[in-house]
Amino acid sequence: MEIVRVGIQEKEETVKFVMNMRKEVFPMLDPNVIPMDLMNFEANYMEPSSGGAFFIAVYEQTGIVGSIGIVPFDDRFQAIQGLYASGTAAEVVKCYVDNRYRRQGVGTKLVGKALQYIEETGYLAAYLHTHRFLPGAVSFWQRHGFQIIAEQNDDWQLVHMGSG
């Protein structure tokens, strides 16, 4: 397995993988609505000035089996507004591993690559949110050094986590 930073050649296949995983993980979302970050993939994840990057886990015979993205945190959640000074935190997004490849170290390798990028890029902290209804998600991130900083007990069961 290889962890690859997504470029133009991998972009289309990556977006397709992410949308398929999103449909599986979040069946309540409209599968025909492409999130804005994916609609503007190049601007968010590929342009050097964006502060973002997107990585995929690829097996030569299978193709993409996992993904993870990094974007500058935009302070959009009221529950943690002001926690990070502008431009100091990276947000980890769209971390997905194909169900057939879970518990084989794919997610760990993707997180390692993302955290390496975050450190090398000069961010001071890493932020992410996950959901209590996703089995094992909170404990996965805790094993990788993230701590719970806030929880929202709403329909989305949002758990805000940070490290750094």
PDB file of C-alpha atoms in Angstrom:
ATOM      1  CA  MET A   1       0.000   0.000   0.000  1.00  0.00           C
ATOM      2  CA  GLU A   2       1.161   3.483  -0.838  1.00  0.00           C
ATOM      3  CA  ILE A   3       0.024   6.845   0.547  1.00  0.00           C
ATOM      4  CA  VAL A   4      -0.154   9.348  -2.318  1.00  0.00           C
ATOM      5  CA  ARG A   5      -0.801  13.078  -2.352  1.00  0.00           C
ATOM      6  CA  VAL A   6      -3.646  13.657  -4.798  1.00  0.00           C
ATOM      7  CA  GLY A   7      -2.751  15.451  -7.995  1.00  0.00           C
ATOM      8  CA  ILE A   8      -4.680  16.164 -11.165  1.00  0.00           C
ATOM      9  CA  GLN A   9      -4.400  12.548 -12.321  1.00  0.00           C
ATOM     10  CA  GLU A  10      -5.948  11.147  -9.129  1.00  0.00           C
ATOM     11  CA  LYS A  11      -8.533  13.886  -8.525  1.00  0.00           C
ATOM     12  CA  GLU A  12     -11.539  12.389 -10.344  1.00  0.00           C
ATOM     13  CA  GLU A  13     -11.094   8.904  -8.895  1.00  0.00           C
ATOM     14  CA  THR A  14     -10.528  10.393  -5.423  1.00  0.00           C
ATOM     15  CA  VAL A  15     -13.738  12.441  -5.502  1.00  0.00           C
ATOM     16  CA  LYS A  16     -15.641   9.350  -6.647  1.00  0.00           C
ATOM     17  CA  PHE A  17     -14.170   7.288  -3.778  1.00  0.00           C
ATOM     18  CA  VAL A  18     -15.006   9.976  -1.193  1.00  0.00           C
ATOM     19  CA  MET A  19     -18.576  10.342  -2.452  1.00  0.00           C
ATOM     20  CA  ASN A  20     -19.100   6.565  -2.330  1.00  0.00           C
ATOM     21  CA  MET A  21     -17.729   6.388   1.219  1.00  0.00           C
ATOM     22  CA  ARG A  22     -19.797   9.399   2.285  1.00  0.00           C
ATOM     23  CA  LYS A  23     -22.930   7.668   0.983  1.00  0.00           C
ATOM     24  CA  GLU A  24     -22.093   4.587   3.068  1.00  0.00           C
ATOM     25  CA  VAL A  25     -21.127   6.430   6.261  1.00  0.00           C
ATOM     26  CA  PHE A  26     -23.806   9.143   6.065  1.00  0.00           C
ATOM     27  CA  PRO A  27     -26.834   7.560   4.360  1.00  0.00           C
ATOM     28  CA  MET A  28     -28.989  10.450   5.592  1.00  0.00           C
ATOM     29  CA  LEU A  29     -27.196  12.894   3.264  1.00  0.00           C
ATOM     30  CA  ASP A  30     -28.262  13.430  -0.336  1.00  0.00           C
ATOM     31  CA  PRO A  31     -25.728  11.409  -2.377  1.00  0.00           C
ATOM     32  CA  ASN A  32     -26.213  13.726  -5.357  1.00  0.00           C
ATOM     33  CA  VAL A  33     -25.019  16.834  -3.519  1.00  0.00           C
ATOM     34  CA  ILE A  34     -21.263  17.217  -3.821  1.00  0.00           C
ATOM     35  CA  PRO A  35     -19.754  19.139  -0.885  1.00  0.00           C
ATOM     36  CA  MET A  36     -18.206  22.504  -1.744  1.00  0.00           C
ATOM     37  CA  ASP A  37     -14.685  21.423  -0.818  1.00  0.00           C
ATOM     38  CA  LEU A  38     -14.894  18.608  -3.370  1.00  0.00           C
ATOM     39  CA  MET A  39     -16.512  20.867  -5.980  1.00  0.00           C
ATOM     40  CA  ASN A  40     -13.484  23.142  -5.619  1.00  0.00           C
ATOM     41  CA  PHE A  41     -10.993  20.320  -5.054  1.00  0.00           C
ATOM     42  CA  GLU A  42      -8.031  21.952  -6.765  1.00  0.00           C
ATOM     43  CA  ALA A  43      -8.425  25.269  -4.927  1.00  0.00           C
ATOM     44  CA  ASN A  44      -8.877  23.580  -1.536  1.00  0.00           C
ATOM     45  CA  TYR A  45      -6.399  20.732  -1.712  1.00  0.00           C
ATOM     46  CA  MET A  46      -3.947  21.246  -4.546  1.00  0.00           C
ATOM     47  CA  GLU A  47      -2.976  24.910  -4.804  1.00  0.00           C
ATOM     48  CA  PRO A  48       0.122  25.602  -2.678  1.00  0.00           C
ATOM     49  CA  SER A  49      -1.420  28.789  -1.253  1.00  0.00           C
ATOM     50  CA  SER A  50      -4.499  26.909   0.015  1.00  0.00           C
ATOM     51  CA  GLY A  51      -2.774  25.406   3.044  1.00  0.00           C
ATOM     52  CA  GLY A  52      -4.600  22.183   2.214  1.00  0.00           C
ATOM     53  CA  ALA A  53      -3.709  18.742   0.917  1.00  0.00           C
ATOM     54  CA  PHE A  54      -5.464  15.466   0.188  1.00  0.00           C
ATOM     55  CA  PHE A  55      -3.951  12.003   0.516  1.00  0.00           C
ATOM     56  CA  ILE A  56      -5.163   8.590  -0.576  1.00  0.00           C
ATOM     57  CA  ALA A  57      -4.173   5.062   0.352  1.00  0.00           C
ATOM     58  CA  VAL A  58      -3.730   3.002  -2.785  1.00  0.00           C
ATOM     59  CA  TYR A  59      -3.173  -0.675  -3.420  1.00  0.00           C
ATOM     60  CA  GLU A  60      -1.797  -1.335  -6.890  1.00  0.00           C
ATOM     61  CA  GLN A  61      -4.330  -4.069  -7.660  1.00  0.00           C
ATOM     62  CA  THR A  62      -7.326  -2.552  -5.846  1.00  0.00           C
ATOM     63  CA  GLY A  63      -7.020   1.193  -6.278  1.00  0.00           C
ATOM     64  CA  ILE A  64      -8.036   3.702  -3.610  1.00  0.00           C
ATOM     65  CA  VAL A  65      -8.913   2.165  -0.234  1.00  0.00           C
ATOM     66  CA  GLY A  66      -8.668   5.237   1.995  1.00  0.00           C
ATOM     67  CA  SER A  67      -8.595   9.024   2.060  1.00  0.00           C
ATOM     68  CA  ILE A  68      -7.813  11.999   4.271  1.00  0.00           C
ATOM     69  CA  GLY A  69      -7.840  15.720   3.668  1.00  0.00           C
ATOM     70  CA  ILE A  70      -6.401  18.748   5.423  1.00  0.00           C
ATOM     71  CA  VAL A  71      -7.748  22.297   5.157  1.00  0.00           C
ATOM     72  CA  PRO A  72      -7.207  25.407   7.266  1.00  0.00           C
ATOM     73  CA  PHE A  73      -9.744  25.416  10.117  1.00  0.00           C
ATOM     74  CA  ASP A  74     -12.393  28.076   9.442  1.00  0.00           C
ATOM     75  CA  ASP A  75     -13.851  28.589  12.957  1.00  0.00           C
ATOM     76  CA  ARG A  76     -17.385  27.730  11.774  1.00  0.00           C
ATOM     77  CA  PHE A  77     -18.580  25.833  14.842  1.00  0.00           C
ATOM     78  CA  GLN A  78     -20.184  27.953  17.538  1.00  0.00           C
ATOM     79  CA  ALA A  79     -19.338  25.377  20.225  1.00  0.00           C
ATOM     80  CA  ILE A  80     -15.598  26.063  19.809  1.00  0.00           C
ATOM     81  CA  GLN A  81     -15.460  29.500  18.184  1.00  0.00           C
ATOM     82  CA  GLY A  82     -12.321  31.406  19.043  1.00  0.00           C
ATOM     83  CA  LEU A  83     -10.480  28.349  20.327  1.00  0.00           C
ATOM     84  CA  TYR A  84      -7.810  28.633  17.628  1.00  0.00           C
ATOM     85  CA  ALA A  85      -6.234  31.882  16.444  1.00  0.00           C
ATOM     86  CA  SER A  86      -6.870  32.499  12.757  1.00  0.00           C
ATOM     87  CA  GLY A  87      -4.615  30.450  10.496  1.00  0.00           C
ATOM     88  CA  THR A  88      -3.041  28.387  13.272  1.00  0.00           C
ATOM     89  CA  ALA A  89      -5.101  25.196  13.075  1.00  0.00           C
ATOM     90  CA  ALA A  90      -5.568  22.643  10.324  1.00  0.00           C
ATOM     91  CA  GLU A  91      -8.773  20.655  10.043  1.00  0.00           C
ATOM     92  CA  VAL A  92      -8.612  16.956   9.226  1.00  0.00           C
ATOM     93  CA  VAL A  93     -11.491  16.049   6.914  1.00  0.00           C
ATOM     94  CA  LYS A  94     -12.876  13.160   4.888  1.00  0.00           C
ATOM     95  CA  CYS A  95     -10.948  10.397   6.594  1.00  0.00           C
ATOM     96  CA  TYR A  96     -12.482   7.272   5.123  1.00  0.00           C
ATOM     97  CA  VAL A  97     -11.277   3.689   4.827  1.00  0.00           C
ATOM     98  CA  ASP A  98     -13.062   1.149   2.663  1.00  0.00           C
ATOM     99  CA  ASN A  99     -14.839  -1.297   4.977  1.00  0.00           C
ATOM    100  CA  ARG A 100     -12.907  -4.235   3.488  1.00  0.00           C
ATOM    101  CA  TYR A 101      -9.584  -2.653   4.548  1.00  0.00           C
ATOM    102  CA  ARG A 102     -10.399  -1.432   8.047  1.00  0.00           C
ATOM    103  CA  ARG A 103      -8.323  -2.623  10.998  1.00  0.00           C
ATOM    104  CA  GLN A 104      -5.331  -3.201   8.719  1.00  0.00           C
ATOM    105  CA  GLY A 105      -3.410  -0.005   9.481  1.00  0.00           C
ATOM    106  CA  VAL A 106      -4.698   2.014   6.515  1.00  0.00           C
ATOM    107  CA  GLY A 107      -6.281   4.721   8.676  1.00  0.00           C
ATOM    108  CA  THR A 108      -3.223   4.920  10.899  1.00  0.00           C
ATOM    109  CA  LYS A 109      -0.955   5.482   7.901  1.00  0.00           C
ATOM    110  CA  LEU A 110      -3.284   8.151   6.504  1.00  0.00           C
ATOM    111  CA  VAL A 111      -3.446   9.968   9.851  1.00  0.00           C
ATOM    112  CA  GLY A 112       0.345   9.785  10.154  1.00  0.00           C
ATOM    113  CA  LYS A 113       0.744  11.378   6.725  1.00  0.00           C
ATOM    114  CA  ALA A 114      -1.817  14.082   7.540  1.00  0.00           C
ATOM    115  CA  LEU A 115      -0.157  14.946  10.855  1.00  0.00           C
ATOM    116  CA  GLN A 116       3.236  15.056   9.155  1.00  0.00           C
ATOM    117  CA  TYR A 117       1.847  17.491   6.573  1.00  0.00           C
ATOM    118  CA  ILE A 118       0.244  19.624   9.303  1.00  0.00           C
ATOM    119  CA  GLU A 119       3.543  19.859  11.189  1.00  0.00           C
ATOM    120  CA  GLU A 120       5.622  20.540   8.073  1.00  0.00           C
ATOM    121  CA  THR A 121       3.199  23.235   6.930  1.00  0.00           C
ATOM    122  CA  GLY A 122       3.584  25.106  10.211  1.00  0.00           C
ATOM    123  CA  TYR A 123       0.149  24.683  11.720  1.00  0.00           C
ATOM    124  CA  LEU A 124       0.194  24.789  15.526  1.00  0.00           C
ATOM    125  CA  ALA A 125      -2.802  22.505  16.074  1.00  0.00           C
ATOM    126  CA  ALA A 126      -4.926  19.875  14.369  1.00  0.00           C
ATOM    127  CA  TYR A 127      -8.712  19.888  14.689  1.00  0.00           C
ATOM    128  CA  LEU A 128     -11.392  17.467  13.534  1.00  0.00           C
ATOM    129  CA  HIS A 129     -14.935  16.566  14.290  1.00  0.00           C
ATOM    130  CA  THR A 130     -16.513  13.158  14.263  1.00  0.00           C
ATOM    131  CA  HIS A 131     -19.792  11.659  15.406  1.00  0.00           C
ATOM    132  CA  ARG A 132     -20.708   9.369  18.294  1.00  0.00           C
ATOM    133  CA  PHE A 133     -22.892   7.267  15.962  1.00  0.00           C
ATOM    134  CA  LEU A 134     -19.815   6.187  13.976  1.00  0.00           C
ATOM    135  CA  PRO A 135     -18.587   2.994  15.662  1.00  0.00           C
ATOM    136  CA  GLY A 136     -15.053   3.331  17.006  1.00  0.00           C
ATOM    137  CA  ALA A 137     -14.463   6.815  15.594  1.00  0.00           C
ATOM    138  CA  VAL A 138     -13.802   8.678  18.841  1.00  0.00           C
ATOM    139  CA  SER A 139     -11.480   5.994  20.213  1.00  0.00           C
ATOM    140  CA  PHE A 140      -9.621   5.808  16.870  1.00  0.00           C
ATOM    141  CA  TRP A 141      -8.819   9.512  17.031  1.00  0.00           C
ATOM    142  CA  GLN A 142      -7.927   9.325  20.723  1.00  0.00           C
ATOM    143  CA  ARG A 143      -5.383   6.601  19.911  1.00  0.00           C
ATOM    144  CA  HIS A 144      -3.814   9.089  17.506  1.00  0.00           C
ATOM    145  CA  GLY A 145      -3.399  11.828  20.098  1.00  0.00           C
ATOM    146  CA  PHE A 146      -6.646  13.770  19.698  1.00  0.00           C
ATOM    147  CA  GLN A 147      -8.609  14.834  22.744  1.00  0.00           C
ATOM    148  CA  ILE A 148     -12.282  15.727  23.046  1.00  0.00           C
ATOM    149  CA  ILE A 149     -12.678  19.497  23.368  1.00  0.00           C
ATOM    150  CA  ALA A 150     -16.472  19.753  23.077  1.00  0.00           C
ATOM    151  CA  GLU A 151     -19.534  17.629  22.340  1.00  0.00           C
ATOM    152  CA  GLN A 152     -22.893  18.549  20.913  1.00  0.00           C
ATOM    153  CA  ASN A 153     -25.760  16.316  21.964  1.00  0.00           C
ATOM    154  CA  ASP A 154     -27.863  16.961  18.870  1.00  0.00           C
ATOM    155  CA  ASP A 155     -28.976  14.737  15.987  1.00  0.00           C
ATOM    156  CA  TRP A 156     -25.424  14.719  14.585  1.00  0.00           C
ATOM    157  CA  GLN A 157     -23.810  13.747  17.911  1.00  0.00           C
ATOM    158  CA  LEU A 158     -20.867  15.969  16.981  1.00  0.00           C
ATOM    159  CA  VAL A 159     -17.605  15.442  18.855  1.00  0.00           C
ATOM    160  CA  HIS A 160     -14.970  18.178  18.426  1.00  0.00           C
ATOM    161  CA  MET A 161     -11.416  16.956  18.883  1.00  0.00           C
ATOM    162  CA  GLY A 162      -8.014  18.575  18.789  1.00  0.00           C
ATOM    163  CA  SER A 163      -4.315  17.933  19.183  1.00  0.00           C
ATOM    164  CA  GLY A 164      -1.304  20.163  19.417  1.00  0.00           C
TER     165      GLY A 164
END
